[in-house]
XYZ file of C-alpha atoms in Angstrom:
710
model
C -4.701 -3.854 22.046
C -7.868 -4.816 20.105
C -10.240 -7.939 20.804
C -9.032 -10.610 19.912
C -5.244 -9.179 19.124
C -2.601 -11.860 20.711
C -1.130 -10.745 23.755
C 2.252 -11.627 22.290
C 2.509 -9.363 19.850
C 1.133 -6.064 21.831
C 3.811 -6.488 24.506
C 6.710 -6.768 22.411
C 5.846 -3.501 20.017
C 8.174 -2.151 17.330
C 11.318 -0.284 17.017
C 11.778 0.410 12.893
C 14.728 2.694 14.068
C 16.765 -0.050 14.843
C 19.245 -1.223 12.283
C 18.331 -3.777 9.996
C 21.158 -6.829 10.100
C 20.381 -9.556 7.921
C 20.101 -10.794 4.293
C 17.051 -10.956 2.429
C 15.573 -14.194 3.041
C 11.953 -15.980 2.504
C 11.527 -14.943 -0.742
C 8.606 -16.415 -3.425
C 9.862 -18.239 -6.280
C 9.053 -16.885 -9.625
C 10.625 -14.222 -11.758
C 8.882 -10.703 -11.999
C 7.471 -9.596 -15.357
C 6.001 -6.628 -14.154
C 6.565 -4.092 -17.367
C 2.725 -3.067 -18.084
C 1.581 -3.835 -21.811
C 3.296 -1.894 -24.785
C 1.258 0.412 -26.500
C 0.115 -1.597 -30.391
C 0.722 1.508 -32.468
C 4.263 2.529 -31.989
C 5.985 5.168 -34.375
C 9.316 6.330 -35.195
C 11.410 7.404 -31.861
C 14.936 5.492 -33.760
C 17.301 8.194 -33.167
C 16.459 7.295 -29.013
C 15.981 3.897 -29.557
C 19.594 3.677 -31.005
C 20.607 5.156 -27.434
C 18.758 3.072 -25.444
C 20.226 -0.126 -27.550
C 23.588 1.579 -26.505
C 23.071 1.144 -23.042
C 22.717 -3.002 -23.904
C 26.353 -2.650 -24.820
C 27.457 -0.144 -21.509
C 25.723 -3.004 -19.135
C 27.879 -5.476 -21.020
C 30.960 -3.672 -19.924
C 29.662 -3.371 -16.205
C 29.366 -7.306 -16.135
C 32.405 -7.778 -17.980
C 34.453 -5.402 -15.523
C 33.401 -7.447 -12.139
C 33.777 -10.032 -13.682
C 37.187 -10.633 -14.578
C 37.627 -8.007 -11.247
C 39.569 -5.332 -13.241
C 41.928 -2.788 -10.745
C 39.978 0.364 -10.860
C 36.919 -0.728 -12.939
C 34.165 -1.927 -10.303
C 31.067 -1.775 -13.040
C 27.985 -0.318 -12.243
C 24.563 -0.175 -12.812
C 23.508 1.324 -16.173
C 21.044 4.168 -15.855
C 19.218 5.994 -18.543
C 16.840 8.875 -17.969
C 14.184 10.022 -20.769
C 12.576 13.363 -20.169
C 10.684 15.615 -22.230
C 6.419 17.569 -21.900
C 3.849 15.571 -20.431
C 2.344 13.370 -23.535
C 4.797 13.306 -25.255
C 5.702 9.466 -25.125
C 8.644 8.967 -22.820
C 6.778 5.667 -21.112
C 5.690 4.544 -23.925
C 8.927 4.427 -25.958
C 10.044 2.733 -22.319
C 8.183 0.144 -22.642
C 8.500 -0.541 -26.103
C 12.212 -0.681 -25.771
C 11.893 -2.475 -22.278
C 9.791 -5.808 -24.058
C 12.252 -5.610 -26.907
C 15.205 -6.349 -24.777
C 13.784 -7.990 -21.745
C 15.190 -11.325 -22.680
C 18.417 -9.758 -21.837
C 17.505 -9.826 -18.058
C 16.914 -13.320 -17.583
C 16.149 -12.179 -13.597
C 13.366 -10.301 -14.469
C 11.804 -6.483 -15.068
C 10.332 -4.709 -12.055
C 8.249 -1.779 -12.644
C 6.633 1.478 -10.573
C 4.449 4.142 -11.570
C 5.971 7.178 -9.324
C 3.086 9.446 -9.643
C 5.572 12.209 -10.085
C 3.194 14.719 -11.609
C 0.029 12.800 -10.452
C -2.987 15.697 -9.194
C -4.270 13.085 -7.246
C -1.976 13.536 -4.379
C 1.639 13.555 -3.769
C 4.449 11.601 -5.386
C 5.047 8.088 -4.566
C 7.612 8.562 -1.213
C 11.154 6.547 -2.214
C 10.314 4.033 0.655
C 6.860 3.375 -0.509
C 8.127 2.399 -4.141
C 10.901 0.049 -2.061
C 8.249 -1.631 -0.683
C 6.198 -1.865 -3.809
C 9.682 -3.242 -5.565
C 10.523 -5.792 -2.625
C 7.155 -7.633 -2.955
C 7.468 -7.926 -6.720
C 10.952 -9.237 -5.526
C 9.045 -11.855 -3.184
C 9.587 -10.682 -0.146
C 6.462 -10.967 1.576
C 4.931 -7.595 3.118
C 4.998 -8.268 6.794
C 8.611 -8.876 6.188
C 9.099 -5.366 4.070
C 11.586 -3.454 7.201
C 9.281 -0.507 8.531
C 12.579 1.890 8.767
C 13.038 3.406 5.072
C 17.056 3.059 5.162
C 16.922 -0.241 5.893
C 14.281 -1.074 2.951
C 16.120 0.672 0.689
C 19.053 -1.485 2.094
C 17.423 -4.635 1.604
C 16.269 -3.647 -1.725
C 20.106 -2.907 -2.654
C 20.982 -6.262 -1.010
C 18.465 -8.031 -2.972
C 19.204 -6.248 -6.887
C 22.901 -7.181 -5.749
C 23.923 -9.975 -8.304
C 21.144 -10.376 -10.125
C 20.271 -9.455 -14.255
C 17.329 -6.810 -14.203
C 16.016 -4.517 -16.071
C 13.673 -1.960 -13.913
C 11.621 1.001 -15.044
C 11.078 4.125 -12.229
C 8.121 5.670 -14.432
C 6.392 9.143 -13.851
C 9.716 10.390 -11.810
C 8.958 14.238 -9.714
C 12.703 14.814 -9.209
C 16.358 13.289 -8.831
C 15.834 13.036 -5.293
C 12.801 10.857 -5.865
C 14.708 8.196 -7.764
C 18.084 8.469 -6.043
C 16.896 6.245 -3.266
C 15.828 3.883 -5.535
C 19.399 3.224 -7.308
C 21.137 0.439 -7.703
C 24.928 0.052 -7.873
C 24.409 -3.774 -9.336
C 25.990 -4.303 -12.211
C 23.770 -6.733 -13.730
C 21.008 -4.408 -13.467
C 19.550 -1.160 -15.696
C 17.645 1.671 -15.131
C 14.855 3.233 -16.760
C 13.776 6.795 -15.665
C 11.137 8.450 -17.170
C 10.272 12.330 -15.479
C 9.052 14.903 -17.567
C 11.953 17.049 -15.628
C 15.547 16.647 -17.277
C 17.290 15.279 -13.938
C 20.869 16.419 -15.159
C 22.057 15.648 -11.113
C 21.291 12.174 -11.937
C 24.483 12.356 -14.925
C 26.708 13.755 -12.040
C 26.258 11.555 -9.525
C 25.413 8.576 -10.995
C 26.521 8.875 -14.830
C 23.346 8.332 -16.024
C 22.647 8.861 -19.605
C 20.101 11.445 -20.681
C 17.660 11.182 -23.708
C 15.447 14.033 -24.064
C 12.140 13.025 -26.094
C 10.730 15.501 -28.375
C 6.956 15.591 -29.823
C 6.684 13.525 -32.862
C 8.096 14.933 -36.340
C 5.673 15.358 -38.839
C 6.340 11.910 -40.766
C 5.941 10.481 -37.494
C 2.885 12.048 -36.832
C 0.972 11.025 -40.016
C 2.225 7.963 -39.398
C 0.755 7.340 -36.201
C -2.539 8.776 -37.620
C -2.212 6.225 -40.549
C -1.530 2.654 -38.448
C -5.071 3.964 -36.606
C -7.117 5.246 -38.973
C -6.046 3.483 -41.770
C -3.968 4.559 -44.705
C -7.480 4.970 -47.098
C -8.615 7.480 -45.000
C -5.297 9.663 -44.118
C -4.899 9.512 -48.264
C -7.450 10.944 -48.723
C -7.354 14.351 -46.871
C -3.528 14.980 -46.239
C -4.440 18.670 -45.511
C -6.354 17.860 -42.643
C -4.270 15.299 -41.184
C -1.606 18.147 -41.148
C -3.958 20.663 -39.634
C -4.975 17.807 -37.112
C -1.639 16.708 -36.191
C -0.832 20.780 -35.998
C -3.769 21.185 -33.477
C -2.498 18.282 -31.679
C 1.078 19.678 -31.243
C 2.008 16.101 -32.669
C 1.772 14.388 -28.740
C 1.286 11.351 -28.929
C -1.538 11.301 -26.332
C -3.668 13.587 -28.533
C -2.939 11.844 -31.815
C -4.016 8.885 -30.044
C -7.305 10.235 -28.042
C -8.309 12.025 -31.429
C -7.564 8.718 -33.461
C -10.128 6.803 -31.673
C -12.245 9.080 -31.856
C -11.764 10.017 -35.339
C -12.104 5.809 -35.727
C -15.410 5.239 -34.611
C -16.817 8.395 -36.568
C -15.943 7.044 -39.890
C -17.862 8.703 -42.014
C -17.126 11.925 -40.679
C -14.670 14.146 -43.066
C -11.391 14.305 -40.683
C -12.020 18.365 -41.664
C -14.748 18.342 -39.610
C -12.741 17.545 -36.919
C -10.337 19.993 -37.716
C -12.781 22.405 -37.554
C -14.131 21.358 -33.930
C -10.770 21.618 -32.932
C -10.336 25.293 -33.936
C -13.607 26.629 -31.956
C -12.335 25.263 -28.800
C -8.952 26.638 -28.996
C -6.684 26.720 -25.450
C -4.315 24.183 -23.858
C -4.897 23.129 -20.310
C -3.845 24.826 -17.662
C -2.097 22.118 -16.003
C 0.184 22.350 -18.660
C 2.725 24.489 -16.929
C 6.140 25.113 -16.045
C 8.139 24.624 -19.541
C 5.878 22.365 -20.689
C 4.911 22.592 -25.374
C 1.940 24.874 -25.782
C -0.102 22.225 -26.710
C -4.322 22.113 -27.967
C -4.590 19.067 -25.416
C -7.680 20.544 -23.802
C -9.575 20.969 -26.478
C -8.106 17.648 -27.638
C -9.852 16.015 -24.670
C -12.738 18.208 -24.636
C -14.197 17.032 -28.137
C -13.149 13.967 -26.758
C -15.147 14.286 -23.945
C -18.329 16.144 -25.908
C -18.751 12.963 -28.160
C -19.554 11.027 -24.860
C -22.821 9.478 -23.947
C -24.466 11.556 -20.986
C -23.769 8.705 -18.503
C -19.782 8.409 -19.673
C -19.155 11.876 -19.622
C -21.195 12.287 -16.286
C -18.940 9.419 -15.310
C -16.244 11.335 -16.464
C -16.748 14.061 -14.596
C -16.998 12.194 -11.352
C -14.227 10.666 -11.433
C -12.215 14.244 -10.995
C -13.731 14.590 -7.804
C -12.476 10.705 -6.587
C -10.082 10.606 -4.398
C -7.501 8.558 -6.549
C -5.490 7.264 -7.711
C -7.524 4.379 -9.160
C -10.710 2.958 -8.603
C -12.763 -0.070 -8.965
C -15.863 -0.993 -10.985
C -17.724 -1.206 -7.575
C -16.620 2.209 -6.061
C -17.413 4.036 -9.691
C -20.872 2.719 -9.706
C -21.064 4.340 -6.216
C -20.101 6.760 -7.393
C -21.930 7.360 -10.150
C -25.221 5.657 -8.641
C -25.368 3.180 -11.608
C -26.166 -0.334 -10.885
C -23.011 -2.809 -11.432
C -24.203 -3.317 -15.422
C -24.531 -0.074 -16.412
C -20.815 0.879 -14.785
C -19.533 -1.621 -16.839
C -20.998 -0.374 -20.054
C -19.860 2.766 -19.281
C -15.897 2.187 -18.322
C -16.227 0.215 -21.121
C -16.795 3.908 -23.096
C -14.571 5.767 -21.691
C -11.340 3.167 -22.094
C -12.537 2.607 -25.340
C -12.164 6.108 -26.042
C -8.869 6.432 -24.461
C -10.414 8.502 -21.699
C -9.920 5.821 -19.077
C -7.570 2.959 -18.445
C -8.034 -0.735 -16.760
C -4.826 -0.943 -15.867
C -5.684 -4.185 -14.095
C -8.982 -6.633 -14.295
C -11.828 -4.213 -13.156
C -9.893 -1.217 -11.850
C -9.441 2.170 -13.838
C -6.616 5.281 -14.302
C -6.099 8.171 -15.673
C -3.626 9.233 -17.002
C -2.744 12.293 -15.011
C -3.618 15.223 -17.539
C -7.152 13.447 -17.928
C -7.349 12.980 -14.254
C -6.382 17.222 -14.080
C -9.343 17.585 -17.020
C -11.755 15.799 -15.252
C -11.265 17.280 -12.116
C -11.575 20.767 -13.827
C -14.585 19.889 -15.186
C -15.708 18.686 -12.042
C -14.714 22.473 -10.100
C -16.751 23.930 -13.180
C -20.158 21.998 -12.624
C -22.812 23.912 -11.904
C -24.476 21.037 -9.931
C -22.509 21.441 -7.124
C -24.655 19.377 -4.771
C -24.694 16.505 -7.321
C -21.128 16.317 -6.848
C -21.296 16.253 -3.288
C -23.685 13.623 -3.002
C -21.553 11.974 -5.455
C -18.368 12.192 -2.950
C -20.441 11.068 -0.149
C -21.480 7.767 -1.936
C -17.953 7.397 -2.932
C -17.289 7.569 0.870
C -19.628 5.518 1.487
C -18.482 2.770 -0.155
C -15.283 2.678 1.054
C -16.098 2.785 4.837
C -19.285 -0.093 4.716
C -16.718 -1.896 2.483
C -13.656 -1.363 4.688
C -15.956 -1.486 7.577
C -17.177 -5.538 6.190
C -13.332 -6.073 5.461
C -11.513 -4.623 9.239
C -14.004 -7.668 10.795
C -13.105 -10.007 8.580
C -9.676 -9.166 9.488
C -10.766 -9.244 13.208
C -13.995 -10.541 14.129
C -13.511 -10.027 17.676
C -12.199 -6.389 17.915
C -14.677 -3.473 19.030
C -17.400 -2.096 17.091
C -18.331 1.293 15.413
C -21.930 2.502 14.273
C -22.204 3.236 11.014
C -25.051 5.612 9.372
C -27.292 3.723 6.667
C -25.516 4.172 3.091
C -26.698 6.062 0.708
C -28.969 5.413 -2.347
C -27.012 3.857 -4.818
C -23.869 2.806 -2.718
C -22.441 -0.287 -3.652
C -20.419 -2.519 -1.264
C -18.179 -4.923 -2.403
C -18.949 -8.519 -1.156
C -16.313 -9.832 0.562
C -16.543 -14.034 2.012
C -13.228 -14.510 4.000
C -10.294 -13.735 6.050
C -8.155 -13.750 2.366
C -10.435 -12.115 -0.133
C -10.502 -8.681 2.901
C -6.769 -8.737 3.037
C -6.565 -8.844 -0.530
C -9.191 -5.808 -0.842
C -7.641 -3.634 1.617
C -3.938 -4.702 -0.179
C -5.329 -2.966 -3.532
C -7.722 0.103 -1.480
C -4.472 1.030 0.434
C -3.656 3.819 -1.443
C -7.543 4.876 -2.148
C -8.392 4.698 1.484
C -5.567 6.924 2.765
C -6.475 9.475 0.247
C -10.310 9.231 1.290
C -9.277 9.796 4.660
C -8.052 13.350 3.632
C -10.678 13.588 1.045
C -13.108 13.731 4.345
C -11.459 15.591 6.087
C -10.552 18.328 3.582
C -14.240 18.737 2.943
C -15.539 18.240 6.041
C -16.880 15.043 6.224
C -15.729 14.266 10.195
C -17.592 11.475 10.615
C -16.262 9.873 7.926
C -12.506 10.688 8.425
C -12.327 8.906 11.950
C -14.478 6.273 10.924
C -12.631 5.155 7.656
C -9.474 5.747 9.421
C -10.483 3.346 12.453
C -10.825 0.990 9.853
C -7.664 0.887 8.572
C -6.272 0.176 11.803
C -5.673 -3.713 11.842
C -4.207 -3.094 8.081
C -2.160 -0.620 8.948
C -0.953 -2.343 11.883
C -0.415 -5.959 10.522
C 1.383 -4.534 7.187
C 3.726 -2.043 9.071
C 2.655 0.587 7.735
C 2.791 2.473 10.796
C 3.193 5.919 10.178
C 0.534 5.715 7.823
C -1.621 4.825 10.808
C -0.478 7.031 13.017
C -0.942 9.954 10.717
C -4.309 9.146 9.538
C -5.269 8.181 13.112
C -4.360 11.814 14.002
C -6.298 13.411 11.240
C -8.950 10.760 12.988
C -8.526 12.810 16.286
C -8.735 16.239 14.637
C -11.950 15.131 12.739
C -13.750 14.090 15.995
C -12.720 17.257 18.351
C -14.034 18.948 15.838
C -17.358 17.240 16.352
C -17.548 16.873 20.063
C -17.592 13.042 20.151
C -15.566 12.114 23.234
C -16.020 8.442 22.100
C -14.648 8.864 18.763
C -11.702 10.595 20.047
C -10.845 7.775 22.865
C -10.795 5.433 19.856
C -8.697 7.829 17.955
C -6.141 8.245 21.118
C -5.833 4.444 21.600
C -4.750 4.072 18.259
C -2.575 6.300 18.257
C -1.296 5.291 21.171
C -1.363 1.528 20.023
C 0.684 3.230 16.797
C 3.362 4.600 18.938
C 4.150 1.597 20.818
C 4.331 -0.187 17.101
C 7.217 3.082 16.122
C 8.981 2.250 19.965
C 7.709 5.594 21.202
C 6.238 4.697 24.653
C 6.415 7.772 26.884
C 3.863 9.212 24.281
C 2.094 5.638 23.941
C 1.765 6.367 28.044
C 0.303 9.708 27.544
C -2.143 8.477 24.397
C -3.478 5.779 26.418
C -4.339 8.567 29.803
C -5.840 10.422 27.610
C -8.306 7.910 26.192
C -8.871 6.322 29.629
C -9.957 9.820 30.583
C -12.266 10.278 27.649
C -13.904 6.671 28.061
C -14.953 7.754 31.803
C -16.127 10.548 30.332
C -18.645 9.366 27.737
C -19.428 5.798 30.246
C -17.441 3.660 27.758
C -16.760 0.470 29.926
C -15.277 -1.264 27.321
C -12.933 0.901 26.103
C -11.510 1.572 29.589
C -11.157 -2.106 29.647
C -9.288 -2.217 26.683
C -6.724 1.046 27.707
C -6.032 -0.797 30.767
C -5.058 -3.984 28.904
C -2.861 -1.970 26.766
C -1.284 -0.248 29.533
C -0.655 -3.407 31.134
C 1.401 -4.733 28.213
C 2.863 -1.392 28.066
C 3.988 -1.381 31.818
C 5.261 -4.848 31.534
C 7.895 -4.369 28.605
C 8.803 -2.013 31.269
C 9.118 -4.315 33.885
C 6.574 -2.276 35.719
C 4.759 -5.614 36.843
C 2.663 -4.716 39.630
C 1.149 -1.672 38.004
C 1.222 -4.124 35.099
C -1.098 -6.754 36.989
C -3.080 -3.917 38.851
C -4.306 -2.547 35.312
C -4.756 -6.493 33.083
C -7.153 -7.135 36.447
C -9.170 -3.766 36.198
C -9.250 -4.264 32.699
C -10.870 -7.990 33.178
C -13.498 -6.226 35.883
C -14.456 -4.508 33.288
C -14.874 -6.552 31.066
C -16.412 -8.938 33.003
C -18.936 -6.468 34.173
C -20.124 -5.755 30.680
C -20.467 -10.219 30.093
C -17.736 -9.541 27.077
C -16.207 -13.421 26.753
C -13.746 -12.240 23.842
C -12.943 -9.228 26.151
C -12.737 -11.315 29.058
C -10.741 -14.239 27.847
C -8.798 -11.561 27.113
C -7.724 -9.823 29.780
C -7.588 -13.443 31.930
C -4.429 -14.255 29.849
C -3.469 -10.513 30.392
C -3.340 -11.219 34.121
C -1.650 -14.291 33.669
C 0.952 -13.548 31.669
C 1.801 -10.064 33.919
C 1.717 -12.885 36.606
C 4.436 -15.015 34.935
C 6.816 -12.255 33.901
C 6.472 -11.193 37.957
C 7.365 -15.237 38.933
C 3.257 -15.929 40.123
C 3.779 -19.078 37.671
C 1.272 -21.201 39.231
C -1.491 -17.988 39.410
C -1.302 -17.438 35.758
C -1.687 -20.897 34.392
C -4.539 -20.680 36.716
C -5.938 -17.457 34.719
C -4.533 -18.719 31.374
C -6.255 -22.230 31.695
C -9.100 -20.171 32.321
C -8.670 -18.150 29.029
C -8.201 -20.944 26.508
C -11.562 -22.275 27.883
C -13.455 -19.285 27.197
C -11.240 -18.576 23.844
C -12.544 -22.064 22.825
C -15.714 -21.264 23.210
C -16.041 -18.446 21.008
C -13.285 -19.385 18.148
C -10.754 -16.566 18.769
C -7.478 -18.458 17.669
C -5.670 -15.642 17.332
C -5.850 -15.133 21.197
C -5.833 -18.514 22.263
C -2.339 -19.009 20.671
C -1.155 -15.897 22.480
C -2.910 -18.021 25.764
C -0.994 -21.120 24.701
C 2.311 -19.118 24.680
C 1.640 -18.092 28.173
C 1.092 -21.353 29.467
C 3.972 -22.598 27.952
C 6.511 -19.738 29.731
C 4.729 -20.732 33.097
C 5.286 -24.456 32.801
C 8.818 -23.669 31.832
C 9.843 -21.572 34.966
C 7.835 -24.401 36.939
C 10.662 -27.295 35.553
C 7.757 -28.799 33.770
C 10.032 -28.964 30.382
C 8.108 -31.423 28.767
C 4.486 -29.824 29.074
C 6.050 -26.230 28.426
C 7.720 -27.786 24.725
C 4.508 -28.964 23.722
C 2.254 -25.983 24.885
C 5.051 -23.958 22.440
C 4.408 -25.832 19.614
C 0.128 -26.208 20.182
C 0.439 -22.114 20.298
C 2.754 -21.833 16.862
C 0.368 -24.279 15.124
C -1.799 -21.476 15.633
C 0.119 -18.944 14.442
C 1.317 -20.357 11.645
C -2.682 -20.821 10.216
C -3.330 -17.157 10.453
C -0.033 -15.872 9.817
C 1.347 -13.369 12.176
C 4.302 -13.922 11.873
C 5.849 -11.439 14.523
C 4.027 -13.814 17.626
C 5.108 -16.635 15.995
C 9.407 -15.639 16.253
C 8.330 -14.868 20.020
C 6.870 -18.147 20.818
C 9.867 -19.525 18.982
C 12.251 -17.942 21.131
C 10.367 -19.090 24.115
C 10.393 -22.717 22.455
C 14.297 -22.384 22.140
C 14.655 -21.050 25.675
C 13.173 -24.694 27.329
C 14.898 -27.018 24.887
C 17.910 -25.236 25.953
C 16.756 -26.292 29.482
C 15.722 -29.470 28.909
C 18.923 -29.810 27.235
C 18.163 -29.837 23.624
C 20.989 -27.223 22.674
C 20.594 -28.484 18.861
C 16.868 -28.225 18.747
C 17.047 -24.384 20.645
C 19.505 -23.280 18.151
C 17.379 -24.437 15.225
C 14.710 -22.708 17.068
C 16.383 -19.080 17.995
C 17.726 -19.668 14.051
C 14.146 -19.597 12.431
C 12.794 -16.628 15.381
C 16.255 -14.298 14.440
C 15.114 -14.861 10.227
C 11.560 -13.802 11.207
C 12.758 -11.128 13.786
C 15.224 -9.847 11.336
C 12.778 -9.302 8.435
C 10.615 -7.724 9.932
C 13.411 -4.814 11.325
C 12.214 -6.396 15.127
C 14.632 -5.093 17.655
C 14.632 -8.216 19.727
C 16.442 -9.606 16.949
C 19.208 -7.765 18.966
C 18.722 -10.674 21.857
C 17.756 -13.724 19.489
C 21.618 -12.957 17.778
C 23.156 -12.726 21.469
C 21.538 -16.204 22.198
C 22.844 -17.773 19.132
C 26.772 -15.977 19.907
C 26.229 -17.564 23.548
C 25.838 -20.641 21.976
C 27.780 -20.309 19.253
């Protein structure tokens, strides 16, 4: 385990395959209102709006069936699928109507973009979408079950009895949304997709709404609202031509209207001539999409940009996505933050980019496809590659700083200096680092893949290194394993033995969290050999501590003590105080588990002295837990309870809930032994709540304790 990582978390591991056994707990107060804002210029769509409004009658009927408990009428959630071609306004319609009826759903509105057709990467997995929805419902991120089925089950349980509107936007197919659907009769789910998803009619009784392009009068009305009645009335023939060239697609019309609004003195007929000169359609519109002039609209709009904005647009097509921050955009384009702000403002004003949250920007997927096409066709391949490397430097340098704020005592790696023009994001403390990782999670995963696919192997494994603790603490263990496997392959291509050691050890720790203990030991053996080959004594020491943690769980105490002592010897020889303190605790804990409690107290007392000197509260908490365990088994119950409460104080401050649960369980054992059964039951219940929320297999052990007491 990393320096400063608590011993308790390392020794328990995790098993996301275990069944989730409790109700949703610990929800934060507040009603989610996640709907993005509606468009300012909504026109037409009378018939689809009528069909959507009829859903409210179905919803009322479903609620009534449940309330009166009619035989054979259990009630069901109401589901509608809005389908249509790219750019036809599916999301616009859904948001417009959802905002109009939001007051009919007092428990809130949920929204998730499933990115079914996003060229930047794979669609959002149902499990990841469920995680986002659970967090929006108030469940703390660390309490979301890692196992997908448990996560989906918890989502359904949490929605039961609620009156909510759920918008699942940009679905790729029925398989992506089916796991997210609820049977709760108080909920209405809207789905938008380029595909019809007709199978949902048979399986879930979904209502289908097929959205066509705007009618000619509606398209004209859209231009009137954006350009003004007088301008449109003066050039009716040009307006008719414009709506035809845009195939009456709302997205294309909005873009051209925005450009026309800027060029107020330009006749609309001149815009028609420019569009006709370009012709063609965007190749990304395939698979049954309407033949449109969307590329012509995009290319015309692109050519009206200033040179810096046009360059930024092209470079954004080479960014890993799915979104980007101001600082990352500045690094990508080698601009100052002020210059980047001006360029991004120009792009958002042209409807070529959206600021979907303060300081974060994203493309509509058609625009991303067009930008990526421009990036591929850019004749200056060297400049494009330099921009890609600046983006990778930005994420690596900021991620490195964030990783050390999360865990100051973890092993260090050596980074190359950032390229000129790279702007790292200033992060002041643990909380800002955690928020940065949360915002950049998907981008960082994409950056690891981008680096690997473009031959930047050093960036690949070092980016994966920065993510390790965040992915572990948040329970993204499959992402952790995947990124480290990519990192290992990159290090092998580089012939970097030390990097391979880091990746093998991180793979081992991910396997340990996933309950794959045989694989854990295999990878730790490989890491130990690699560290030995390159003379990395600290790497070897960490491997021995990790091995001790696994062997202790397998009740192989003598072997565990031996490995912990080997780790201690190496940390001492290297003069590594944080590692030495961690190893002292590991030796003490393994001795305590073997029944050598006086020996354990000696080692752990020395560990606490060192941890206080270096200010490592994380590891000190774990050591107080070890000391409490030893006192308990020496019959010194008051001392044990005091130690456990001290450990709990640190864990609450740090926010490591799994360690809190383990210490609460130990505290309960001592309270029971000292004749305080009521206090013991209370501690066990608190521990069980946390373990169930974390979907941890130790929940069964704690539940058995409570059952025995009941």
